[in-house]
Coordinates of C-alpha atoms in Angstrom, one line a residue:
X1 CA 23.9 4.4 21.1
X2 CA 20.9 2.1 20.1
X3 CA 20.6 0.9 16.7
X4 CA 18.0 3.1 15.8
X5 CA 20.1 6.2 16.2
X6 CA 22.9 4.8 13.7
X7 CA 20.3 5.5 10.7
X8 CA 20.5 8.8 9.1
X9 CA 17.4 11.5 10.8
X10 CA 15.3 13.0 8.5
X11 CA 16.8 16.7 8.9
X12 CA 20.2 14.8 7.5
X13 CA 18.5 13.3 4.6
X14 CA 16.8 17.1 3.5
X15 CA 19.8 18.1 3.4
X16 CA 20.5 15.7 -0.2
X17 CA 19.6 17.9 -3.2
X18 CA 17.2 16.8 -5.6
X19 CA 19.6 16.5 -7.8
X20 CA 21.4 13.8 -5.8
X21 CA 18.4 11.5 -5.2
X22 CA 18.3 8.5 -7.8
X23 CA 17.7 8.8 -11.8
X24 CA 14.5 7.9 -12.7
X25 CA 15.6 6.6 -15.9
X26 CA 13.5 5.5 -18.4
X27 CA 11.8 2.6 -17.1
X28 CA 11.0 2.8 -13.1
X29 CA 10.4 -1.1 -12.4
X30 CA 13.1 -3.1 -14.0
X31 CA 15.9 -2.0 -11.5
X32 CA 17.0 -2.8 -8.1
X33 CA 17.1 -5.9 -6.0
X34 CA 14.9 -8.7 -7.4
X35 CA 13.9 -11.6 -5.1
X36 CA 12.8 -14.2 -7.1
X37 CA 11.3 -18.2 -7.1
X38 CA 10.2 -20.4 -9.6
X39 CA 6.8 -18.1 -9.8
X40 CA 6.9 -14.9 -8.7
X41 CA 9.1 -12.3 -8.9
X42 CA 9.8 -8.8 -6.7
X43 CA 11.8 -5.8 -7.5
X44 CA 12.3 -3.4 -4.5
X45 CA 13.9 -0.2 -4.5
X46 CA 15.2 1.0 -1.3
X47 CA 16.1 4.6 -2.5
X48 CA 12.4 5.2 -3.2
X49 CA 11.2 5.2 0.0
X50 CA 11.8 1.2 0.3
X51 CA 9.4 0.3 -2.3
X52 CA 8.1 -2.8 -4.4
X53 CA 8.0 -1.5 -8.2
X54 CA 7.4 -4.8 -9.9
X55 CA 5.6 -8.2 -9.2
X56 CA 5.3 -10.3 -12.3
X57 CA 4.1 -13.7 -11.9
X58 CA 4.3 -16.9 -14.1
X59 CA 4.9 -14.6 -17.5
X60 CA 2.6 -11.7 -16.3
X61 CA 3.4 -8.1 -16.9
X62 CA 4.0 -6.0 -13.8
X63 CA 1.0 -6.2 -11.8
X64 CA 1.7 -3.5 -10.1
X65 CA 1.0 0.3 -11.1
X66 CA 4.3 2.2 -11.6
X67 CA 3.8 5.9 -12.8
X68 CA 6.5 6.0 -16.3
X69 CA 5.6 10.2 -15.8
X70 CA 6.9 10.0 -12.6
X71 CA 8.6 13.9 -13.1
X72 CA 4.8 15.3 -13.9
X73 CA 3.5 15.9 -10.1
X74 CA 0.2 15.0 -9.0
X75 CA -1.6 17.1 -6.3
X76 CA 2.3 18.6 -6.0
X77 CA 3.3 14.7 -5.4
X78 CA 5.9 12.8 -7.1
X79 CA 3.5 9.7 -7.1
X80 CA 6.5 6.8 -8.0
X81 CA 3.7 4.4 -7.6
X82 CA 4.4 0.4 -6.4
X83 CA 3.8 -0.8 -2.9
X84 CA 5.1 1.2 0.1
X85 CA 4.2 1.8 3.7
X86 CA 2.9 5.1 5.4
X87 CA 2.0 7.0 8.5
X88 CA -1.3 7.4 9.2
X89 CA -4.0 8.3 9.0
X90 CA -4.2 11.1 6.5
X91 CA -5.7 13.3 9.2
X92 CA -2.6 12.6 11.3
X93 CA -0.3 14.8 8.6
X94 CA -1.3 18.6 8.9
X95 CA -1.3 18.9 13.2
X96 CA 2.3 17.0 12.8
X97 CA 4.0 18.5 9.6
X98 CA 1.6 21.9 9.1
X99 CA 0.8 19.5 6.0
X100 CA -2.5 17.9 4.2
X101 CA -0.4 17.1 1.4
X102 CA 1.5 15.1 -0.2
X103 CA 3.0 12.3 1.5
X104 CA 5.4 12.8 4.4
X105 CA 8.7 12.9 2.5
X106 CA 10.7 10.4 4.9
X107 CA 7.9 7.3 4.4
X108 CA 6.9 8.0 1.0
X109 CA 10.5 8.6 -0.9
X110 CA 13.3 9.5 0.4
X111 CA 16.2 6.3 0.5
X112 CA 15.7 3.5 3.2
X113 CA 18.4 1.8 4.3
X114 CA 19.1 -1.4 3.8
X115 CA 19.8 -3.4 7.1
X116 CA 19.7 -7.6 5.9
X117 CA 19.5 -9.0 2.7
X118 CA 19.5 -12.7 1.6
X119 CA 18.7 -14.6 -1.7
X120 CA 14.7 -14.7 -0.4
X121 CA 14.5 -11.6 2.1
X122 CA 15.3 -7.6 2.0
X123 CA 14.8 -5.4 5.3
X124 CA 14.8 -2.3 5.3
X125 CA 14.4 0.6 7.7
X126 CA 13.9 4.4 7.0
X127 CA 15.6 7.7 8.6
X128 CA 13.5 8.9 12.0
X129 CA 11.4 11.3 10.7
X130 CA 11.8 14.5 13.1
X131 CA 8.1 15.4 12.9
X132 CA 6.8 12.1 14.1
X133 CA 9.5 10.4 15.8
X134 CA 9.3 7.2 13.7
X135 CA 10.5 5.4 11.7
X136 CA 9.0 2.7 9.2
X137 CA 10.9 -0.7 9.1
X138 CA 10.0 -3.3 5.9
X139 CA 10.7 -6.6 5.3
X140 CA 10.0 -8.4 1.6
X141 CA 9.9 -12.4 1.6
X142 CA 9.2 -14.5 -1.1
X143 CA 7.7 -17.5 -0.8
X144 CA 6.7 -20.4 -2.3
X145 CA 5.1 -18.2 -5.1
X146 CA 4.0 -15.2 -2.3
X147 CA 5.2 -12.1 -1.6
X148 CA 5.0 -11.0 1.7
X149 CA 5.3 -7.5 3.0
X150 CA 6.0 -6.9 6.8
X151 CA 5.3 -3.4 8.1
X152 CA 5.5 -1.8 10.9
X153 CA 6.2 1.5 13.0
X154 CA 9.4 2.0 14.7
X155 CA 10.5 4.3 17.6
X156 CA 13.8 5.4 18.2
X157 CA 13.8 4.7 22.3
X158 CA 10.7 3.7 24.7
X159 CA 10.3 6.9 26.3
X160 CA 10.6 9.0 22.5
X161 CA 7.5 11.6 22.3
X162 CA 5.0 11.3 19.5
X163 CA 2.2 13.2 18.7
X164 CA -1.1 13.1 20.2
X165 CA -3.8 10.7 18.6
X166 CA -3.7 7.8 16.8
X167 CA -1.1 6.6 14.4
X168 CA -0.9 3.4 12.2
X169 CA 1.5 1.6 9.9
X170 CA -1.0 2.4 6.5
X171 CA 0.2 0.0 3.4
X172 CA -0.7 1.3 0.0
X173 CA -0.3 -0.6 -2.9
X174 CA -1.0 1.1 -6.3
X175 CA -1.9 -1.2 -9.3
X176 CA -3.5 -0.5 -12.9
X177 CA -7.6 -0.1 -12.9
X178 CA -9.4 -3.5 -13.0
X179 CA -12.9 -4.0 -13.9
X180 CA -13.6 -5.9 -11.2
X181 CA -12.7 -6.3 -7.9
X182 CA -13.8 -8.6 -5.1
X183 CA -13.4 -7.4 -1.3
X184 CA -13.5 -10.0 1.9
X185 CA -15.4 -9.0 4.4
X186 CA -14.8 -9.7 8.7
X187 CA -16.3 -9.6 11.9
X188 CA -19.0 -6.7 11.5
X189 CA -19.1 -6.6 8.1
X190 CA -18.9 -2.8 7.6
X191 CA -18.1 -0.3 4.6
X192 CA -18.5 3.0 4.2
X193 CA -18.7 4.4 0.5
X194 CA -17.5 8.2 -0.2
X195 CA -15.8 10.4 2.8
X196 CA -14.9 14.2 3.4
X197 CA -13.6 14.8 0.0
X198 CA -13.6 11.1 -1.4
X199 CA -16.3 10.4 -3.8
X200 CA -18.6 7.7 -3.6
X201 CA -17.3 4.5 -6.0
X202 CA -20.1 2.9 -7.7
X203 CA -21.9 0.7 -5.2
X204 CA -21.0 -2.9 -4.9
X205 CA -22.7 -5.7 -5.2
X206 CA -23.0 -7.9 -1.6
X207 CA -22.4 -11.9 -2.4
X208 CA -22.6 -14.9 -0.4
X209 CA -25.2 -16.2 1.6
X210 CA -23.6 -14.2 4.7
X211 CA -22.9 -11.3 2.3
X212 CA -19.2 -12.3 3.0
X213 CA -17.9 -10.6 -0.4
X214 CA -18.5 -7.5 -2.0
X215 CA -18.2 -7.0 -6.0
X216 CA -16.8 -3.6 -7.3
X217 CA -18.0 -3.4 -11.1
X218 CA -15.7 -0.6 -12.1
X219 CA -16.3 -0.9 -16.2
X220 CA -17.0 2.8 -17.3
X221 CA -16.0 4.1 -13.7
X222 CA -15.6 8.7 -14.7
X223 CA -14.4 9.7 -11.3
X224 CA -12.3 9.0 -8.3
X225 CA -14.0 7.5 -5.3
X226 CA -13.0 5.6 -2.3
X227 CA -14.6 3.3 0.3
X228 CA -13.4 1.9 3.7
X229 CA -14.3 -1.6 5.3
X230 CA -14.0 -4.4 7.7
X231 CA -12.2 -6.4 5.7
X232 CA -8.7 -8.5 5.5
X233 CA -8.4 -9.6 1.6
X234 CA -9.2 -8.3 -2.1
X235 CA -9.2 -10.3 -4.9
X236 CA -8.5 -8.2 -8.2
X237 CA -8.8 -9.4 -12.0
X238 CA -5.8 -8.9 -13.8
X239 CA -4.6 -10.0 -17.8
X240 CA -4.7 -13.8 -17.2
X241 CA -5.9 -14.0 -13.5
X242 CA -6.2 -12.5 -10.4
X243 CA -4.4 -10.6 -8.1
X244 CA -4.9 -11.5 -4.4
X245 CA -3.9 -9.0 -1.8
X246 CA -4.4 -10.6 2.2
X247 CA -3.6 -8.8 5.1
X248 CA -2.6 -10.9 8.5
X249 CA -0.4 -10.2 11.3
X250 CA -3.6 -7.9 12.0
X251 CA -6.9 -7.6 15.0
X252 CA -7.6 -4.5 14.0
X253 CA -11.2 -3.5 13.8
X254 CA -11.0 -0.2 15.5
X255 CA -12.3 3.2 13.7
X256 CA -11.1 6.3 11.7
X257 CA -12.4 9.6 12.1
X258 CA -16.3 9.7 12.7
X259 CA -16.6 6.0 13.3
X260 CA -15.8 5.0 9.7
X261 CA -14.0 1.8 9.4
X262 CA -10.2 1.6 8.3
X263 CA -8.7 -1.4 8.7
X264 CA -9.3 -1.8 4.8
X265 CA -9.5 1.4 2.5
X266 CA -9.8 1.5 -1.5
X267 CA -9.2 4.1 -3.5
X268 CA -9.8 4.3 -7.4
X269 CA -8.0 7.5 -9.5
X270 CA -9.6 7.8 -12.6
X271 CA -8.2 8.7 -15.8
X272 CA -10.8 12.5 -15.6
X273 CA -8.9 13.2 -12.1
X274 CA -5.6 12.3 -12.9
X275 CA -2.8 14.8 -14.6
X276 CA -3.2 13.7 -18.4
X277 CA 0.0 11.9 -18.9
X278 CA -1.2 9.1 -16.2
X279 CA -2.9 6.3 -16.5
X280 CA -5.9 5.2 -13.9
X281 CA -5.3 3.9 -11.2
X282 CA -6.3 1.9 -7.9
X283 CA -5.0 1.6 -4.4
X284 CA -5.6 -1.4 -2.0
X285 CA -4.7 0.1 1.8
X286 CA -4.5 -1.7 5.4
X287 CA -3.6 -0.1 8.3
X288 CA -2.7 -1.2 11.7
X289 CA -2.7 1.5 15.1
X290 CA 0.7 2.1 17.0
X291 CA 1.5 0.7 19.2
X292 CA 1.0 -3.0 17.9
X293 CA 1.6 -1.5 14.3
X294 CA 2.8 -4.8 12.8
X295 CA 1.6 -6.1 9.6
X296 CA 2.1 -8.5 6.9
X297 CA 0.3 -7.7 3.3
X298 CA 0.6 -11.6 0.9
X299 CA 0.5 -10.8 -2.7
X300 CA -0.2 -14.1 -4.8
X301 CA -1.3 -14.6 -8.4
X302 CA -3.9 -17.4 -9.1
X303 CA -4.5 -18.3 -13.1
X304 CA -8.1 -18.0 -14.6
X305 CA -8.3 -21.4 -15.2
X306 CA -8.2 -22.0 -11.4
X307 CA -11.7 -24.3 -11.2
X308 CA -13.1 -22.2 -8.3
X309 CA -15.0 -18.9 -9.4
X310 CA -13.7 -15.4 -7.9
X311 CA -16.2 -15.6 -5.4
X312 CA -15.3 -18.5 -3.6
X313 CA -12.0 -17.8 -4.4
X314 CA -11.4 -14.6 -2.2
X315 CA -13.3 -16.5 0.4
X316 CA -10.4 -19.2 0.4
X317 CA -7.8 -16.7 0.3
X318 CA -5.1 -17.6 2.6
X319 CA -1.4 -16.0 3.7

């Protein structure tokens, strides 16, 4: 038997009621395993879908978004919020599950499983899910005042079949609308504002003599919107500082559908589009093509009275 096969299949983990998957309770980000340093701190919950629900660093709130209305459903989605990894792209979901929506159940929330844990480290691996023939493995470090995030696609034997067309390891992490937002950009230098059914964001301002950085204003932003890039980092002003967000363990520069970019994606729900109980929204996403699906997302927070600017800032950004 490989390993892979002694992990509960998707069709076995259905089979739980909803009844039997975890209380919500009242607050969805101070429970679970916490991995912890001298200046950051992680909580992950494996049995919601192996997520990160809270990063506070140096006396921050949670700088991460977690939705406290987690039992009113969005788009028929119980959206938990946090940082979690899924199969992509989005296109990839109705050929394989009949599906446009919502999330595939086995990446987005149903338990992972738990397979090493040490005072810095958690892995964690989630059922196969039948439809694909995957399986998402996750690994959260700390370190040294960084969290870092290792994703990656998993099949259950070399010879398994898996759908036709491309599929990638696609990290989302949700966290609370900023007004600003800075975006590295790499190699070609691409972005693509608005897509299908994604509205246009407000158009960002280029910086840099090389135009190296773009600058998402978002104050006053009425609607959702999303945009797609070349790009490996995004810099994002929180209470007190900034958030960074930097993607390695990652080539990638290849296209989505029509030759847009995707290596970087971000997506901005705003309080109009959302059911009324929620609060707006963002989502920073990399993804990464099977079969070299590996990645690593490095959250860090840097204090406002660092004495370089955000711009140079997300151009120093480092893993």
């Amino acid at each position: 038997m490989s390993r892979m096969n002694s992990y509960p299949t998707l069709s076995l983990l259905l089979a739980i009621s909803a009844s039997a998957l975890p209380s919500l309770g009242s607050s969805l980000d101070n429970t679970g395993i916490v991995l912890r340093d001298h200046h950051i701190t992680a909580i992950i919950r494996p049995d919601w879908g192996g997520r990160i629900m809270s990063i506070c660093a140096d006396g921050t709130n949670n700088l991460l978004w977690v939705n406290q209305q987690v039992e009113t459903l969005m788009w028929g989605w119980r959206n938990y919020g946090g940082d979690k990894t899924w199969i992509g792209p989005q296109e990839s979901w109705k050929p394989t599950t009949g599906l446009n929506w919502p999330p595939p159940l086995s990446f987005d929330y149903l338990p992972f499983t738990v397979t090493t844990q040490t005072v810095n480290t958690v892995s964690m691996r989630s059922a196969i899910d039948t439809n694909w023939n995957f399986a998402v493995e996750r690994t959260v470090r700390i370190d040294q005042g960084k969290i870092l995030v290792t994703s990656s696609l998993v099949s259950p034997e070399p010879e398994a079949k898996h759908p036709d067309g491309r599929m990638t390891s696609w990290a989302v992490a949700q966290i609370p609308l900023s007004p600003r937002v800075w975006v590295r950009m790499i190699n070609s230098k691409r972005y693509h504002n608005g897509f299908l059914d994604s509205p246009k964001l407000p158009d960002p301002q280029p910086l840099g003599t090389n135009k190296d950085c773009l600058l998402f204003d978002l104050t006053g932003l009425g609607s959702n919107g999303k945009c797609f890039f070349d790009a490996d980092a995004f810099l994002v002003e929180v209470p007190g500082g900034y958030l960074s967000i930097v993607q390695t363990d990652c080539d990638y520069l290849g296209d989505g559908t029509n030759g847009i970019p995707e290596r970087a994606q971000f997506f901005v729900g705003s309080r109009k589009d959302l059911p009324p109980e929620y609060e707006a929204y963002m989502e920073i996403e990399f993804a990464m093509p099977y079969p070299k699906s590996r990645q690593t997302i490095t959250y860090s927070f840097i204090p406002h009275d660092h004495p370089d600017n955000p711009e140079e800032l997300v151009g120093l950004l480092v893993p």
